[in-house]
Amino acid sequence: MKTKVLSIAALSLGLAAGCAFAQSSTVTGAAGGAVTGAVVGGPVGAAVGGVAGAIVGTAIDPPPQKVVTYVREQPLPEEGTVVRERVVVGQPLPGAVIVRTVPENPRYAYAVVNHQRVIVEPSSRKVIQILN
């Protein structure tokens, strides 16, 4: 029992140190999931938690404030795009919607849909944030 507790503590410290230097949200998600899983379910919990955390961690990070400000300052297009589908964070925009890249940060794009400005991930067209 003492060895198991020490192993979990060592794993937690090692992963916590790794998280401090992690540059990727996938790595951070995997490490956080592994630590939580280890505490709750031991070694098997660490493996399951690491996989689940990596999946959650692959989501694109929220856009920086400069991107949000840029999108808010863009003039609304004369012809607004209206779609029947609800615009939902995490879901891709319909193909009929025109997406424009943010020039200073091509990792993000934006569109105006159903009279709302939305920030999207350009390659997948997934909605990252809906601006009010």
PDB file of C-alpha atoms in Angstrom:
ATOM      1  CA  MET A   1       0.000   0.000   0.000  1.00  0.00           C
ATOM      2  CA  LYS A   2       2.843   2.371   0.893  1.00  0.00           C
ATOM      3  CA  THR A   3       4.511   1.682  -2.473  1.00  0.00           C
ATOM      4  CA  LYS A   4       1.257   2.374  -4.323  1.00  0.00           C
ATOM      5  CA  VAL A   5       0.801   5.718  -2.556  1.00  0.00           C
ATOM      6  CA  LEU A   6       4.409   6.703  -3.286  1.00  0.00           C
ATOM      7  CA  SER A   7       4.006   5.683  -6.938  1.00  0.00           C
ATOM      8  CA  ILE A   8       0.887   7.797  -7.313  1.00  0.00           C
ATOM      9  CA  ALA A   9       2.577  10.737  -5.590  1.00  0.00           C
ATOM     10  CA  ALA A  10       5.638  10.436  -7.854  1.00  0.00           C
ATOM     11  CA  LEU A  11       3.435  10.186 -10.922  1.00  0.00           C
ATOM     12  CA  SER A  12       1.459  13.241  -9.833  1.00  0.00           C
ATOM     13  CA  LEU A  13       4.610  15.292  -9.224  1.00  0.00           C
ATOM     14  CA  GLY A  14       6.159  14.206 -12.507  1.00  0.00           C
ATOM     15  CA  LEU A  15       3.058  15.028 -14.486  1.00  0.00           C
ATOM     16  CA  ALA A  16       2.537  18.305 -12.674  1.00  0.00           C
ATOM     17  CA  ALA A  17       6.097  19.323 -13.565  1.00  0.00           C
ATOM     18  CA  GLY A  18       5.480  18.290 -17.156  1.00  0.00           C
ATOM     19  CA  CYS A  19       2.313  20.382 -17.256  1.00  0.00           C
ATOM     20  CA  ALA A  20       4.254  23.444 -16.192  1.00  0.00           C
ATOM     21  CA  PHE A  21       6.419  23.200 -19.289  1.00  0.00           C
ATOM     22  CA  ALA A  22       3.785  21.880 -21.699  1.00  0.00           C
ATOM     23  CA  GLN A  23       3.194  24.014 -24.776  1.00  0.00           C
ATOM     24  CA  SER A  24       0.306  21.980 -26.126  1.00  0.00           C
ATOM     25  CA  SER A  25      -3.205  21.813 -24.748  1.00  0.00           C
ATOM     26  CA  THR A  26      -3.254  18.121 -25.723  1.00  0.00           C
ATOM     27  CA  VAL A  27      -0.291  17.401 -23.449  1.00  0.00           C
ATOM     28  CA  THR A  28      -1.809  19.456 -20.663  1.00  0.00           C
ATOM     29  CA  GLY A  29      -5.145  17.679 -21.026  1.00  0.00           C
ATOM     30  CA  ALA A  30      -3.488  14.257 -21.022  1.00  0.00           C
ATOM     31  CA  ALA A  31      -1.386  15.036 -17.958  1.00  0.00           C
ATOM     32  CA  GLY A  32      -4.299  16.511 -16.020  1.00  0.00           C
ATOM     33  CA  GLY A  33      -6.494  13.550 -16.898  1.00  0.00           C
ATOM     34  CA  ALA A  34      -3.788  11.094 -15.897  1.00  0.00           C
ATOM     35  CA  VAL A  35      -3.263  12.743 -12.495  1.00  0.00           C
ATOM     36  CA  THR A  36      -6.986  12.823 -11.787  1.00  0.00           C
ATOM     37  CA  GLY A  37      -7.397   9.233 -12.974  1.00  0.00           C
ATOM     38  CA  ALA A  38      -4.472   8.059 -10.825  1.00  0.00           C
ATOM     39  CA  VAL A  39      -5.912   9.638  -7.703  1.00  0.00           C
ATOM     40  CA  VAL A  40      -9.364   8.165  -8.319  1.00  0.00           C
ATOM     41  CA  GLY A  41      -8.582   4.804  -9.900  1.00  0.00           C
ATOM     42  CA  GLY A  42      -4.902   4.008  -9.496  1.00  0.00           C
ATOM     43  CA  PRO A  43      -2.748   2.977 -12.485  1.00  0.00           C
ATOM     44  CA  VAL A  44      -5.705   1.948 -14.651  1.00  0.00           C
ATOM     45  CA  GLY A  45      -7.437   5.229 -13.832  1.00  0.00           C
ATOM     46  CA  ALA A  46      -4.285   7.106 -14.842  1.00  0.00           C
ATOM     47  CA  ALA A  47      -4.280   5.461 -18.268  1.00  0.00           C
ATOM     48  CA  VAL A  48      -7.979   6.089 -18.869  1.00  0.00           C
ATOM     49  CA  GLY A  49      -7.776   9.642 -17.524  1.00  0.00           C
ATOM     50  CA  GLY A  50      -4.762  10.418 -19.708  1.00  0.00           C
ATOM     51  CA  VAL A  51      -6.560   9.346 -22.873  1.00  0.00           C
ATOM     52  CA  ALA A  52      -9.729  11.248 -21.959  1.00  0.00           C
ATOM     53  CA  GLY A  53      -7.727  14.345 -21.049  1.00  0.00           C
ATOM     54  CA  ALA A  54      -5.832  14.238 -24.348  1.00  0.00           C
ATOM     55  CA  ILE A  55      -9.081  14.103 -26.299  1.00  0.00           C
ATOM     56  CA  VAL A  56     -10.534  17.062 -24.403  1.00  0.00           C
ATOM     57  CA  GLY A  57      -7.223  18.924 -24.681  1.00  0.00           C
ATOM     58  CA  THR A  58      -7.215  18.819 -28.488  1.00  0.00           C
ATOM     59  CA  ALA A  59      -9.908  21.502 -28.626  1.00  0.00           C
ATOM     60  CA  ILE A  60      -8.570  24.774 -29.993  1.00  0.00           C
ATOM     61  CA  ASP A  61      -7.727  27.362 -27.390  1.00  0.00           C
ATOM     62  CA  PRO A  62      -9.973  30.407 -26.961  1.00  0.00           C
ATOM     63  CA  PRO A  63      -8.967  33.243 -29.263  1.00  0.00           C
ATOM     64  CA  PRO A  64      -6.696  35.975 -27.906  1.00  0.00           C
ATOM     65  CA  GLN A  65      -8.276  39.321 -27.066  1.00  0.00           C
ATOM     66  CA  LYS A  66      -6.652  40.920 -30.150  1.00  0.00           C
ATOM     67  CA  VAL A  67      -8.584  38.509 -32.387  1.00  0.00           C
ATOM     68  CA  VAL A  68     -11.868  39.177 -30.562  1.00  0.00           C
ATOM     69  CA  THR A  69     -11.315  42.941 -30.841  1.00  0.00           C
ATOM     70  CA  TYR A  70     -10.463  42.660 -34.547  1.00  0.00           C
ATOM     71  CA  VAL A  71     -13.626  40.677 -35.299  1.00  0.00           C
ATOM     72  CA  ARG A  72     -15.822  43.087 -33.310  1.00  0.00           C
ATOM     73  CA  GLU A  73     -14.396  46.073 -35.203  1.00  0.00           C
ATOM     74  CA  GLN A  74     -15.064  44.665 -38.687  1.00  0.00           C
ATOM     75  CA  PRO A  75     -17.991  46.221 -40.515  1.00  0.00           C
ATOM     76  CA  LEU A  76     -21.017  44.020 -40.969  1.00  0.00           C
ATOM     77  CA  PRO A  77     -21.403  42.792 -44.548  1.00  0.00           C
ATOM     78  CA  GLU A  78     -24.267  44.273 -46.540  1.00  0.00           C
ATOM     79  CA  GLU A  79     -25.602  40.813 -47.371  1.00  0.00           C
ATOM     80  CA  GLY A  80     -26.001  38.903 -44.119  1.00  0.00           C
ATOM     81  CA  THR A  81     -25.942  35.116 -44.137  1.00  0.00           C
ATOM     82  CA  VAL A  82     -28.943  33.518 -42.507  1.00  0.00           C
ATOM     83  CA  VAL A  83     -29.058  29.759 -41.983  1.00  0.00           C
ATOM     84  CA  ARG A  84     -31.692  27.486 -40.477  1.00  0.00           C
ATOM     85  CA  GLU A  85     -29.196  25.564 -38.372  1.00  0.00           C
ATOM     86  CA  ARG A  86     -28.367  26.869 -34.926  1.00  0.00           C
ATOM     87  CA  VAL A  87     -24.813  28.154 -34.631  1.00  0.00           C
ATOM     88  CA  VAL A  88     -23.193  26.147 -31.833  1.00  0.00           C
ATOM     89  CA  VAL A  89     -19.699  26.328 -30.346  1.00  0.00           C
ATOM     90  CA  GLY A  90     -17.761  23.220 -31.365  1.00  0.00           C
ATOM     91  CA  GLN A  91     -19.846  22.569 -34.485  1.00  0.00           C
ATOM     92  CA  PRO A  92     -18.790  23.520 -38.027  1.00  0.00           C
ATOM     93  CA  LEU A  93     -20.529  26.287 -39.932  1.00  0.00           C
ATOM     94  CA  PRO A  94     -22.620  25.339 -42.979  1.00  0.00           C
ATOM     95  CA  GLY A  95     -20.799  25.522 -46.325  1.00  0.00           C
ATOM     96  CA  ALA A  96     -22.869  28.502 -47.511  1.00  0.00           C
ATOM     97  CA  VAL A  97     -21.349  30.757 -44.839  1.00  0.00           C
ATOM     98  CA  ILE A  98     -18.440  32.938 -45.991  1.00  0.00           C
ATOM     99  CA  VAL A  99     -15.498  32.673 -43.605  1.00  0.00           C
ATOM    100  CA  ARG A 100     -12.802  35.369 -43.543  1.00  0.00           C
ATOM    101  CA  THR A 101      -9.321  34.813 -42.089  1.00  0.00           C
ATOM    102  CA  VAL A 102      -8.020  37.144 -39.385  1.00  0.00           C
ATOM    103  CA  PRO A 103      -4.968  38.688 -41.127  1.00  0.00           C
ATOM    104  CA  GLU A 104      -2.768  39.114 -38.053  1.00  0.00           C
ATOM    105  CA  ASN A 105      -3.551  35.617 -36.749  1.00  0.00           C
ATOM    106  CA  PRO A 106      -4.417  33.102 -39.512  1.00  0.00           C
ATOM    107  CA  ARG A 107      -5.097  30.457 -36.859  1.00  0.00           C
ATOM    108  CA  TYR A 108      -8.523  32.099 -36.546  1.00  0.00           C
ATOM    109  CA  ALA A 109     -11.242  33.185 -38.961  1.00  0.00           C
ATOM    110  CA  TYR A 110     -14.619  34.827 -38.535  1.00  0.00           C
ATOM    111  CA  ALA A 111     -18.047  35.038 -40.096  1.00  0.00           C
ATOM    112  CA  VAL A 112     -21.343  36.802 -39.579  1.00  0.00           C
ATOM    113  CA  VAL A 113     -24.184  34.301 -39.346  1.00  0.00           C
ATOM    114  CA  ASN A 114     -27.784  34.954 -38.308  1.00  0.00           C
ATOM    115  CA  HIS A 115     -26.747  38.506 -37.342  1.00  0.00           C
ATOM    116  CA  GLN A 116     -24.045  37.184 -34.979  1.00  0.00           C
ATOM    117  CA  ARG A 117     -20.282  37.439 -35.292  1.00  0.00           C
ATOM    118  CA  VAL A 118     -18.563  34.098 -34.766  1.00  0.00           C
ATOM    119  CA  ILE A 119     -14.898  33.152 -34.516  1.00  0.00           C
ATOM    120  CA  VAL A 120     -14.012  29.851 -36.162  1.00  0.00           C
ATOM    121  CA  GLU A 121     -11.079  27.521 -36.780  1.00  0.00           C
ATOM    122  CA  PRO A 122     -10.460  28.026 -40.527  1.00  0.00           C
ATOM    123  CA  SER A 123      -9.632  24.484 -41.683  1.00  0.00           C
ATOM    124  CA  SER A 124     -12.546  22.748 -39.950  1.00  0.00           C
ATOM    125  CA  ARG A 125     -14.894  25.777 -39.813  1.00  0.00           C
ATOM    126  CA  LYS A 126     -15.704  24.802 -36.208  1.00  0.00           C
ATOM    127  CA  VAL A 127     -17.151  27.624 -34.127  1.00  0.00           C
ATOM    128  CA  ILE A 128     -14.813  28.641 -31.312  1.00  0.00           C
ATOM    129  CA  GLN A 129     -16.695  31.613 -29.906  1.00  0.00           C
ATOM    130  CA  ILE A 130     -19.915  33.486 -30.563  1.00  0.00           C
ATOM    131  CA  LEU A 131     -19.653  37.230 -29.935  1.00  0.00           C
ATOM    132  CA  ASN A 132     -22.608  39.184 -28.610  1.00  0.00           C
TER     133      ASN A 132
END
